[in-house]
PDB file of C-alpha atoms and ligand atoms in Angstrom:
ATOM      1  CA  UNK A   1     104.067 106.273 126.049  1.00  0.00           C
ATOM      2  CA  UNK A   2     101.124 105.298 123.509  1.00  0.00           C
ATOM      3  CA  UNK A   3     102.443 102.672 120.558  1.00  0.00           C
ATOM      4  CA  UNK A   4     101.393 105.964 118.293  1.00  0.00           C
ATOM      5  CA  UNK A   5     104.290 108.064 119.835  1.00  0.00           C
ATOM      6  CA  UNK A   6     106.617 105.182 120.170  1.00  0.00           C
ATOM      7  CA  UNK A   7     105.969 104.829 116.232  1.00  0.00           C
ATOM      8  CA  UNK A   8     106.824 108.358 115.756  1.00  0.00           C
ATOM      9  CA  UNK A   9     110.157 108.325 117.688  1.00  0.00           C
ATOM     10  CA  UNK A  10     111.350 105.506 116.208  1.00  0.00           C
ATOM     11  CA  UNK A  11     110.438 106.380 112.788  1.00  0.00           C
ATOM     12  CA  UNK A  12     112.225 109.737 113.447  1.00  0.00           C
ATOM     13  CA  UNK A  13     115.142 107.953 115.248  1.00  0.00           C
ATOM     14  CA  UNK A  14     115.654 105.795 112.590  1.00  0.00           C
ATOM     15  CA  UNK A  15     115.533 108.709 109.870  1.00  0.00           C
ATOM     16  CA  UNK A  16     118.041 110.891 111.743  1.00  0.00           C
ATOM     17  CA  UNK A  17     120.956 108.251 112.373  1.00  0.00           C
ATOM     18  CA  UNK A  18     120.619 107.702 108.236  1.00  0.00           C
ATOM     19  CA  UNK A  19     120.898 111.262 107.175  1.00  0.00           C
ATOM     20  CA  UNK A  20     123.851 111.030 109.696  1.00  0.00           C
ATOM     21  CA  UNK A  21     125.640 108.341 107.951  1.00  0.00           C
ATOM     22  CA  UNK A  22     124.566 108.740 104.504  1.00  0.00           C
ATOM     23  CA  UNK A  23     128.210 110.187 103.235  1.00  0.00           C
ATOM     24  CA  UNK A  24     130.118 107.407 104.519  1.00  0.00           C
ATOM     25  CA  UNK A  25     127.268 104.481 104.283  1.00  0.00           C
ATOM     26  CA  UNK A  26     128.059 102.685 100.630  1.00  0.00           C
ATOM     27  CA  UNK A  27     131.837 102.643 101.820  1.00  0.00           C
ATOM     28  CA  UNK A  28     131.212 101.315 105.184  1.00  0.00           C
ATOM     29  CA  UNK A  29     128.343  98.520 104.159  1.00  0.00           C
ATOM     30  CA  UNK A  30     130.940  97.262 101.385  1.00  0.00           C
ATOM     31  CA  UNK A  31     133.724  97.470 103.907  1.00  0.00           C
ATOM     32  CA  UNK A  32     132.338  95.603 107.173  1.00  0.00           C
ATOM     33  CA  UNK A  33     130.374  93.004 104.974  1.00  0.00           C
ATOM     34  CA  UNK A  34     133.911  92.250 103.153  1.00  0.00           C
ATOM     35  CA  UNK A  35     131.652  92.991  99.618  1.00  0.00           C
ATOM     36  CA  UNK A  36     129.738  89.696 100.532  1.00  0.00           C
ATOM     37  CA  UNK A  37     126.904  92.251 100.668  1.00  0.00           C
ATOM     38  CA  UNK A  38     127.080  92.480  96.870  1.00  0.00           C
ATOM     39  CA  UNK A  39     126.982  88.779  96.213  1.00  0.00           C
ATOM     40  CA  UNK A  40     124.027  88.614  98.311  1.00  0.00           C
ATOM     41  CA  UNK A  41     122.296  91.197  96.439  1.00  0.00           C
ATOM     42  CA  UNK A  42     123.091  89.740  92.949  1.00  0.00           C
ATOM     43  CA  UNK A  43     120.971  86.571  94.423  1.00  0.00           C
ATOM     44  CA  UNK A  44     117.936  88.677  95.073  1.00  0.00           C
ATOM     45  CA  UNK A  45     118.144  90.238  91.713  1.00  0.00           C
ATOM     46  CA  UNK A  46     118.616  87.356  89.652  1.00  0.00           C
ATOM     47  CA  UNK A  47     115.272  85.818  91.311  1.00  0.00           C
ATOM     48  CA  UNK A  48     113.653  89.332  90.261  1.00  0.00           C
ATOM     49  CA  UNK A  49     115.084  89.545  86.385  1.00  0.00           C
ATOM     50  CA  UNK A  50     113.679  85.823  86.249  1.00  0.00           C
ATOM     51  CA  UNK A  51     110.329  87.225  87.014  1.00  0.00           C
ATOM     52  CA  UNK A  52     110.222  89.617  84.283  1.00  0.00           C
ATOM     53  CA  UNK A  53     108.814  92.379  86.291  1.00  0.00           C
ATOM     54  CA  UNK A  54     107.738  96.151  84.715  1.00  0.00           C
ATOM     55  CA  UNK A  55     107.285  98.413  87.420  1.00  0.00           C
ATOM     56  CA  UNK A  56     109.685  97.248  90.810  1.00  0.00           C
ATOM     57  CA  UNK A  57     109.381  99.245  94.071  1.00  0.00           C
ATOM     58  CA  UNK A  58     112.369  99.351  96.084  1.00  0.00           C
ATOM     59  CA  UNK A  59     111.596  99.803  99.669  1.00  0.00           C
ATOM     60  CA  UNK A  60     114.119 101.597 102.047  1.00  0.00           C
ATOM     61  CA  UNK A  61     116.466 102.059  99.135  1.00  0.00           C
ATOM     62  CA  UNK A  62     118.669 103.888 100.846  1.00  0.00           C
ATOM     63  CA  UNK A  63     121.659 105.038  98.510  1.00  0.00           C
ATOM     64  CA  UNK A  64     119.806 103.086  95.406  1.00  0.00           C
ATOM     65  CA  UNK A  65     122.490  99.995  95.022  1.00  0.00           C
ATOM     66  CA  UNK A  66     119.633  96.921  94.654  1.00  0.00           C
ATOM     67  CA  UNK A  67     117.990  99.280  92.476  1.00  0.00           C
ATOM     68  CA  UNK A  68     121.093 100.509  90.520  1.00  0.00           C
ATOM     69  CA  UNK A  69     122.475  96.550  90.712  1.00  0.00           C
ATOM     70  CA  UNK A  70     118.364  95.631  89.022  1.00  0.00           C
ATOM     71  CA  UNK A  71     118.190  98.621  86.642  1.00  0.00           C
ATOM     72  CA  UNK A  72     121.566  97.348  84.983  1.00  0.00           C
ATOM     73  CA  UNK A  73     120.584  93.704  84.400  1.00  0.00           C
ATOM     74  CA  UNK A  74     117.458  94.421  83.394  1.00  0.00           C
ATOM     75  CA  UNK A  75     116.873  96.537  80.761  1.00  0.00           C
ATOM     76  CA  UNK A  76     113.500  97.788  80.855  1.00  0.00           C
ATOM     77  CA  UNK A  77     111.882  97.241  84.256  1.00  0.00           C
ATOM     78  CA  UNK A  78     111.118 100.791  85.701  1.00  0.00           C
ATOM     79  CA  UNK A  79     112.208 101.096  89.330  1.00  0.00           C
ATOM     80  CA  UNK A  80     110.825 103.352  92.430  1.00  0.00           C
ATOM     81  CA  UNK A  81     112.596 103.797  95.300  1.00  0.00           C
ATOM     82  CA  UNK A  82     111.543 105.257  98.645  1.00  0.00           C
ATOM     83  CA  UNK A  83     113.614 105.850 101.701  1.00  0.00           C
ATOM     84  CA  UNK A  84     113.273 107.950 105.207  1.00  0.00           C
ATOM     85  CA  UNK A  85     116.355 109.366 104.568  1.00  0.00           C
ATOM     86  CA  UNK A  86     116.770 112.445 102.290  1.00  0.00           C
ATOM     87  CA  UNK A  87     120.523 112.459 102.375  1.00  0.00           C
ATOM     88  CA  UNK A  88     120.838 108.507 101.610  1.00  0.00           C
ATOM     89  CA  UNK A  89     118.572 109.445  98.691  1.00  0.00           C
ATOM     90  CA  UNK A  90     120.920 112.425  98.045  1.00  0.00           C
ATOM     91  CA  UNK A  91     123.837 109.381  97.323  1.00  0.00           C
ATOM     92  CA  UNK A  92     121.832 108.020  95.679  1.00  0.00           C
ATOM     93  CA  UNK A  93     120.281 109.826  92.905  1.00  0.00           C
ATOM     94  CA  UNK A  94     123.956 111.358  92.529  1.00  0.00           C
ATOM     95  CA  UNK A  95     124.851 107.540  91.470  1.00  0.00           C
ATOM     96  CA  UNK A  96     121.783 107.350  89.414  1.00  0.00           C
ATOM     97  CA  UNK A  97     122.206 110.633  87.100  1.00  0.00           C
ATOM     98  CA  UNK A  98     125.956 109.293  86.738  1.00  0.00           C
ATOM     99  CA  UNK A  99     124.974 106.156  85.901  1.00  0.00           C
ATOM    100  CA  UNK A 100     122.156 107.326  83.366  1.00  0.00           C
ATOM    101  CA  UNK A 101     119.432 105.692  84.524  1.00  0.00           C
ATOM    102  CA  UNK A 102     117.197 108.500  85.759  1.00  0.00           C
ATOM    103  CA  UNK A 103     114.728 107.753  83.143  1.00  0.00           C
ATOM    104  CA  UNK A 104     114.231 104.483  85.030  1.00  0.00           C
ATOM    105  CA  UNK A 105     115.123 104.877  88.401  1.00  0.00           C
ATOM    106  CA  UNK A 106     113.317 107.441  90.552  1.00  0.00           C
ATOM    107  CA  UNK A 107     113.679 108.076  94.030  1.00  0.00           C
ATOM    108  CA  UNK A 108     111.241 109.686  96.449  1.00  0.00           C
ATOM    109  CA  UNK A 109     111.308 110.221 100.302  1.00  0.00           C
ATOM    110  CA  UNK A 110     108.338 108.111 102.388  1.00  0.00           C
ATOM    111  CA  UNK A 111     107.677 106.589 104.621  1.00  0.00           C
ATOM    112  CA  UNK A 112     107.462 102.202 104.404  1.00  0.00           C
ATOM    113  CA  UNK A 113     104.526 102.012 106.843  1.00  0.00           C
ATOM    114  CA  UNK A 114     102.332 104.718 105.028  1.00  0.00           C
ATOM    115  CA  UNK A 115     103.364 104.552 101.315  1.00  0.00           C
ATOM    116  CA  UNK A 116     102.766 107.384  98.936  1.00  0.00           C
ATOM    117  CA  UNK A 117     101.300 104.802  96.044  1.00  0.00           C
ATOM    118  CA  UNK A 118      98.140 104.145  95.032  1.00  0.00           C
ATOM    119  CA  UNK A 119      96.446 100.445  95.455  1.00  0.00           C
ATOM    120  CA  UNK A 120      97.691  97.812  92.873  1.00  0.00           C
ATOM    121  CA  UNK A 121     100.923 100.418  91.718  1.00  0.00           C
ATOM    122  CA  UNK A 122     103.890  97.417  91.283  1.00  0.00           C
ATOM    123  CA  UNK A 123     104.208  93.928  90.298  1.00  0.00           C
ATOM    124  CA  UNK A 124     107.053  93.144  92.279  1.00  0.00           C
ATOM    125  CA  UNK A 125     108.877  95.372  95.637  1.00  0.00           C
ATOM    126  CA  UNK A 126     112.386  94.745  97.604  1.00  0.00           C
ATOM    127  CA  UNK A 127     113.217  95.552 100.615  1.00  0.00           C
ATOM    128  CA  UNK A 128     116.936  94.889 101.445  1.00  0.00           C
ATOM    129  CA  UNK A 129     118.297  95.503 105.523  1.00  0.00           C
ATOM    130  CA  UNK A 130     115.258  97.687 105.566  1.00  0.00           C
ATOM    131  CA  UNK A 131     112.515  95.902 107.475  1.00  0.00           C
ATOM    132  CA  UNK A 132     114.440  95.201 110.318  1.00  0.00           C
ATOM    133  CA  UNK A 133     114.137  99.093 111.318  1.00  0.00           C
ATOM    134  CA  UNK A 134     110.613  99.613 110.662  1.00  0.00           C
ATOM    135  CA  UNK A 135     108.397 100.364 113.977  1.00  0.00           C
ATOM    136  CA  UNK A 136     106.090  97.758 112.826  1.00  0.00           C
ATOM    137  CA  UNK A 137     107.467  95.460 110.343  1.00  0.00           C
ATOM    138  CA  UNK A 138     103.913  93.863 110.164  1.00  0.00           C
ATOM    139  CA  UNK A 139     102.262  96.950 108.991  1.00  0.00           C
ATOM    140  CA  UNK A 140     105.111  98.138 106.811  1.00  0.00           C
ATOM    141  CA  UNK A 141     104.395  94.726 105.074  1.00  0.00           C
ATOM    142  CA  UNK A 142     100.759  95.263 104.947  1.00  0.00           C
ATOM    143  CA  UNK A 143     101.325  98.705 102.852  1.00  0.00           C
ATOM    144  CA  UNK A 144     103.446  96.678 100.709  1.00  0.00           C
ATOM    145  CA  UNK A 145     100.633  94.527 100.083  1.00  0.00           C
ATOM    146  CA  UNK A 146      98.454  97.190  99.327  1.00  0.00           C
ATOM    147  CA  UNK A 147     100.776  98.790  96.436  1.00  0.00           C
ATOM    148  CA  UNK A 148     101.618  95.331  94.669  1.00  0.00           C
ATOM    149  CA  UNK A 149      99.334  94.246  92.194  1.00  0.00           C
ATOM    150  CA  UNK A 150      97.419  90.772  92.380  1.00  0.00           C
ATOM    151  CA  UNK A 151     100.200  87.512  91.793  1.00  0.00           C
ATOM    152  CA  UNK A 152     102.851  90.961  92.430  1.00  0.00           C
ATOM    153  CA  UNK A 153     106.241  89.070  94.116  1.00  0.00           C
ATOM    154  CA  UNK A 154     107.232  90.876  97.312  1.00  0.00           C
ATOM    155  CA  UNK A 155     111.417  89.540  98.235  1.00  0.00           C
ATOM    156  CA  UNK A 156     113.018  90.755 101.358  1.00  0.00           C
ATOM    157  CA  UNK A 157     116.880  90.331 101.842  1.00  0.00           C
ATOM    158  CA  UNK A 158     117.565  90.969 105.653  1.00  0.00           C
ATOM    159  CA  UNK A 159     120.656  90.046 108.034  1.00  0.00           C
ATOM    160  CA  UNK A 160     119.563  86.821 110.126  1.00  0.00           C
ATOM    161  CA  UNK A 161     121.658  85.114 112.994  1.00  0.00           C
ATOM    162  CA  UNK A 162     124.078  82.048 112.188  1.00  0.00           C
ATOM    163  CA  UNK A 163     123.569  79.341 114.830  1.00  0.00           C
ATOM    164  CA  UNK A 164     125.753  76.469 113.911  1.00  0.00           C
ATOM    165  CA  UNK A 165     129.539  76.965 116.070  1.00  0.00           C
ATOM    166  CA  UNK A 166     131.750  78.115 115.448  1.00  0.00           C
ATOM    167  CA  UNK A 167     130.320  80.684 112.773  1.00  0.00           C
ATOM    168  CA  UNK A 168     127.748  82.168 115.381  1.00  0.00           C
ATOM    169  CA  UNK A 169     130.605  82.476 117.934  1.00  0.00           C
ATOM    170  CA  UNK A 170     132.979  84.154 115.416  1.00  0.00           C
ATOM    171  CA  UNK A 171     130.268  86.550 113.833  1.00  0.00           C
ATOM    172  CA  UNK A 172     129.078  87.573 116.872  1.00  0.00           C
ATOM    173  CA  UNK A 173     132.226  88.688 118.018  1.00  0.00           C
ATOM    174  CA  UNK A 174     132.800  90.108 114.498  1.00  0.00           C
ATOM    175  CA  UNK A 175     129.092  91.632 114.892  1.00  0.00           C
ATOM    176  CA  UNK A 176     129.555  92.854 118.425  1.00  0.00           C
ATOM    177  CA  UNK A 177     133.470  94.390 118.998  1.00  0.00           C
ATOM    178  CA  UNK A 178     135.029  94.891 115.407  1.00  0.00           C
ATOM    179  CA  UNK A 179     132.230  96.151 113.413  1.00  0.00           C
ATOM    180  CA  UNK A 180     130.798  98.940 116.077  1.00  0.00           C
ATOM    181  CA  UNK A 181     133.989 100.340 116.347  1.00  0.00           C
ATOM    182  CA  UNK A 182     135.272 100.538 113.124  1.00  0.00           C
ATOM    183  CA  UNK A 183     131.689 101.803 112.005  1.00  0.00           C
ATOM    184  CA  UNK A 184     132.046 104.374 114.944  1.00  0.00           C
ATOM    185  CA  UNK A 185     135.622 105.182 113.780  1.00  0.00           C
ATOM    186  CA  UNK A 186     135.186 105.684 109.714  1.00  0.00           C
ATOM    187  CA  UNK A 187     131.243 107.248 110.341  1.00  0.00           C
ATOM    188  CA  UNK A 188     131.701 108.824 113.633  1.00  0.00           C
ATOM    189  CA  UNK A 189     128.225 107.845 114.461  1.00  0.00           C
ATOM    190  CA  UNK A 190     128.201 107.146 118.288  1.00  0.00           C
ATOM    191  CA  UNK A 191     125.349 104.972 117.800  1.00  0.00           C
ATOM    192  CA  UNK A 192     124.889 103.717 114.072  1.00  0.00           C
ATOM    193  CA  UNK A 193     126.689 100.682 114.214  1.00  0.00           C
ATOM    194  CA  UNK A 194     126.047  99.707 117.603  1.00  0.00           C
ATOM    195  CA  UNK A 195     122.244  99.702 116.343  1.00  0.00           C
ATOM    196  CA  UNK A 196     123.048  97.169 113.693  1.00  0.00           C
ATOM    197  CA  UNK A 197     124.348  94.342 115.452  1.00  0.00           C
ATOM    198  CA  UNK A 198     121.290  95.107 118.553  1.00  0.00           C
ATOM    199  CA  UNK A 199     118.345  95.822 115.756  1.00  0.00           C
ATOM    200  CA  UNK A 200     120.266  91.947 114.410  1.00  0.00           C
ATOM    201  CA  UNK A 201     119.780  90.476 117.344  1.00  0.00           C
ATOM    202  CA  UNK A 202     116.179  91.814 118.362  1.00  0.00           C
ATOM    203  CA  UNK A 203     114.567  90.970 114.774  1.00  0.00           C
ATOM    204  CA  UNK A 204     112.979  87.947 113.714  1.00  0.00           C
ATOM    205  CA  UNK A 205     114.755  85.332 111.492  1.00  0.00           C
ATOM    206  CA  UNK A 206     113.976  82.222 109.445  1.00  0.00           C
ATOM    207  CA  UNK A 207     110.663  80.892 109.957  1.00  0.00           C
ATOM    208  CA  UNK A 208     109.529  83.807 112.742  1.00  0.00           C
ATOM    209  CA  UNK A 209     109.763  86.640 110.135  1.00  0.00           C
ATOM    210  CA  UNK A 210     107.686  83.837 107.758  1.00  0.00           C
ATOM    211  CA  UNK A 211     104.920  84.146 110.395  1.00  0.00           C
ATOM    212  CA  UNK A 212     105.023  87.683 109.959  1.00  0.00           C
ATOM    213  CA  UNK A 213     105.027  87.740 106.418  1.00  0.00           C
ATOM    214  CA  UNK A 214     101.922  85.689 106.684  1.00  0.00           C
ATOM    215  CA  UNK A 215     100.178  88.320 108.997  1.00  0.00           C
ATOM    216  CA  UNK A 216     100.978  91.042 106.317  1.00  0.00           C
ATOM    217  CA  UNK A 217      98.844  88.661 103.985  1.00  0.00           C
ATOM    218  CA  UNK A 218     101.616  87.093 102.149  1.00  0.00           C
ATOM    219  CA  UNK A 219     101.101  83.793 100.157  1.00  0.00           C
ATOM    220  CA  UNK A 220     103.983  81.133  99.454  1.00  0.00           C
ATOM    221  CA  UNK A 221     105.869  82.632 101.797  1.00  0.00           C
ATOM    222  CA  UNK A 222     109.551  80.817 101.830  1.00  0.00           C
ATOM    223  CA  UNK A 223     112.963  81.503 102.740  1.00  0.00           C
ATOM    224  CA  UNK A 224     117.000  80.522 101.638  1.00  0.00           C
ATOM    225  CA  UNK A 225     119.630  81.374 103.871  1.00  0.00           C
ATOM    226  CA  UNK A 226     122.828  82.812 102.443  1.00  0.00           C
ATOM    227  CA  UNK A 227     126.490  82.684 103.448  1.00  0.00           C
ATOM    228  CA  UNK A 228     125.432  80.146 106.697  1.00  0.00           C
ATOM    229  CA  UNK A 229     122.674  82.347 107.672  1.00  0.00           C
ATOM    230  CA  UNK A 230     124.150  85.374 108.123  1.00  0.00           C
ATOM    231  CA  UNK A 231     121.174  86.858 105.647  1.00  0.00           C
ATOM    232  CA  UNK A 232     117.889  85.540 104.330  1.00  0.00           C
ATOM    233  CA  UNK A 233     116.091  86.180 101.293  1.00  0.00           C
ATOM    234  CA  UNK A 234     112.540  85.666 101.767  1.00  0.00           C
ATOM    235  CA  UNK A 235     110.039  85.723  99.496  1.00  0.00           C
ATOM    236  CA  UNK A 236     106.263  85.779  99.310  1.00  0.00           C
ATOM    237  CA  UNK A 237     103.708  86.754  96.666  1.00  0.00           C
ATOM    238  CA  UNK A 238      99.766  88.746  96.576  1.00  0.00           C
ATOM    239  CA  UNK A 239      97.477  86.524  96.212  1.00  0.00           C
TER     240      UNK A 239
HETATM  241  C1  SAM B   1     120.573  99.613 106.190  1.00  0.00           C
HETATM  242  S1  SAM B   1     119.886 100.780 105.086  1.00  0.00           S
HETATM  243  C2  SAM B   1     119.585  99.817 103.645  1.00  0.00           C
HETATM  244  C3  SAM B   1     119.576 100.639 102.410  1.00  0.00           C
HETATM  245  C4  SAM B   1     119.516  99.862 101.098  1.00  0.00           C
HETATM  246  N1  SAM B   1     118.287  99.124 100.954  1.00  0.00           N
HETATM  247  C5  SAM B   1     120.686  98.946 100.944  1.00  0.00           C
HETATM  248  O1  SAM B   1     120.485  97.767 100.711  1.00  0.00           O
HETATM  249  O2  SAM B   1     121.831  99.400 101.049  1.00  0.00           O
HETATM  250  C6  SAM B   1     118.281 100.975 105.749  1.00  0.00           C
HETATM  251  C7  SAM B   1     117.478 102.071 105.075  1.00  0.00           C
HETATM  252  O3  SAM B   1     116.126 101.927 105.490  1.00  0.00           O
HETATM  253  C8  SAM B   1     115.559 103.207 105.580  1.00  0.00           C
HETATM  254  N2  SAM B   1     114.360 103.090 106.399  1.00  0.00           N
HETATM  255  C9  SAM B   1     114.267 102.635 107.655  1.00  0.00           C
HETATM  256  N3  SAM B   1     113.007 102.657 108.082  1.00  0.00           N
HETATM  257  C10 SAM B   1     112.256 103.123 107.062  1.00  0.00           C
HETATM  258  C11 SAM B   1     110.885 103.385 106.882  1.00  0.00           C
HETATM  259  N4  SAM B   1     109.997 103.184 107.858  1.00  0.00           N
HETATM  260  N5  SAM B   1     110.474 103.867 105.692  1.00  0.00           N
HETATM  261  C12 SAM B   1     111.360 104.093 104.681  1.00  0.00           C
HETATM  262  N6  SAM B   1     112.690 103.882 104.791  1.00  0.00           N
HETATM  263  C13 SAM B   1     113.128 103.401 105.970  1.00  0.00           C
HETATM  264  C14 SAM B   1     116.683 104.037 106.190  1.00  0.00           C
HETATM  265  O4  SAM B   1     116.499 105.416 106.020  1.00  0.00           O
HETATM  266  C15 SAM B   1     117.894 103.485 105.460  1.00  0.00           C
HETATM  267  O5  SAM B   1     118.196 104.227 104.299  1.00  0.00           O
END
């Protein structure tokens, strides 16, 4: 199979198990992360609002929450989103028009590795549990490039893997038995959250997804981990 076709399946793969679980995804993602998934998000945002940013591209925004979480603590940064997924997006412009923030948050379907922006269109993107499901995380990064403007901040929030015992023992077996069967028995996606902990497991983490920050083109690139490394927020900036 060429890489070409491999892109295309994934990509496709990837969309289909999302539309899937878009109805039951906010409750689940709250529910198996014990709403740590929240604080972790407040961390990214706070770095954002501190950057005073006006136009902020939210990549793989699924059902909108880091947007939503962004739009409400700052009040006039404009926000994109763009997702695979039309039925995530679905979610998540229904929260959106509830909330009242359509005239700052809009959402559009795309795809990460061939954005539908023009050169130099944000001064700041997010990514959050996104990148980790691209085809080609280096390329996805490389578009991102392309879209930010020059000094533009580019933060990515992504699960990583806890090595110190006994966390990595316990969240594995958390990661591995509870969560794929619970996921499978609230979503009843077959495969959905079997994916997770495997798509964990495969990715890069800590200074390896640095590296490949750095072949995208980002500058500064550094990293925190949160909650004993079960996530990262990594962050890097156009030169
Ligand atoms: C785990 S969800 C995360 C959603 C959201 N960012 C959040 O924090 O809840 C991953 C999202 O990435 C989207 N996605 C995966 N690959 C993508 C790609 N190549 N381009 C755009 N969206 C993608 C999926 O459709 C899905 O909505």
């Amino acid at each position: 199979m060429s890489s070409n076709s491999e892109q295309i399946s994934k990509t496709k793969r990837v969309e289909a198990m999302f539309n899937d679980i878009a109805p039951k995804y906010d409750f689940l993602n709250h529910f198996l992360s014990l709403g740590i998934d929240r604080i972790w998000r407040r961390k990214v945002i706070r770095k954002i609002v501190n950057d005073e940013p006006t136009d902020v591209l939210d990549i793989a925004t699924g059902t909108a929450d880091l947007a939503i979480m962004l739009a409400k603590k700052h009040a006039t940064v404009r926000i994109t989103g763009v997702d695979l997924a039309e039925n995530m997006l679905a979610v998540g412009r229904k929260k959106v028009d509830e909330l009242n923030l359509s005239n700052r948050i809009s959402l559009k379907q795309g795809d990460s590795l061939s954005l539908p922006f023009e050169n130099d269109s944000f001064d700041c993107a997010m990514v959050a549990f996104g990148v980790r499901n691209y085809e080609n995380p280096v390329k996805g990064m490389e578009e991102t490039l392309r879209v930010l403007r020059s000094h533009g901040k580019f933060y990515v929030l992504e699960f990583s893997k806890p090595r110190r015992f006994p966390l990595a023992q316990l969240y594995r077996f958390y990661f591995r038995a509870i969560l794929p069967l619970v996921g499978r028995m609230v979503s009843g996606h077959k495969q959905a959250y079997t994916y997770l902990p495997e798509s964990v497991s495969a990715f890069s983490d800590g200074n390896d997804f640095i590296l490949l920050m750095e072949k995208a083109g980002f500058l500064g690139c550094k990293f925190k981990k949160l909650s004993f490394g079960i996530a990262t927020i990594y962050e890097g900036v156009k030169g």
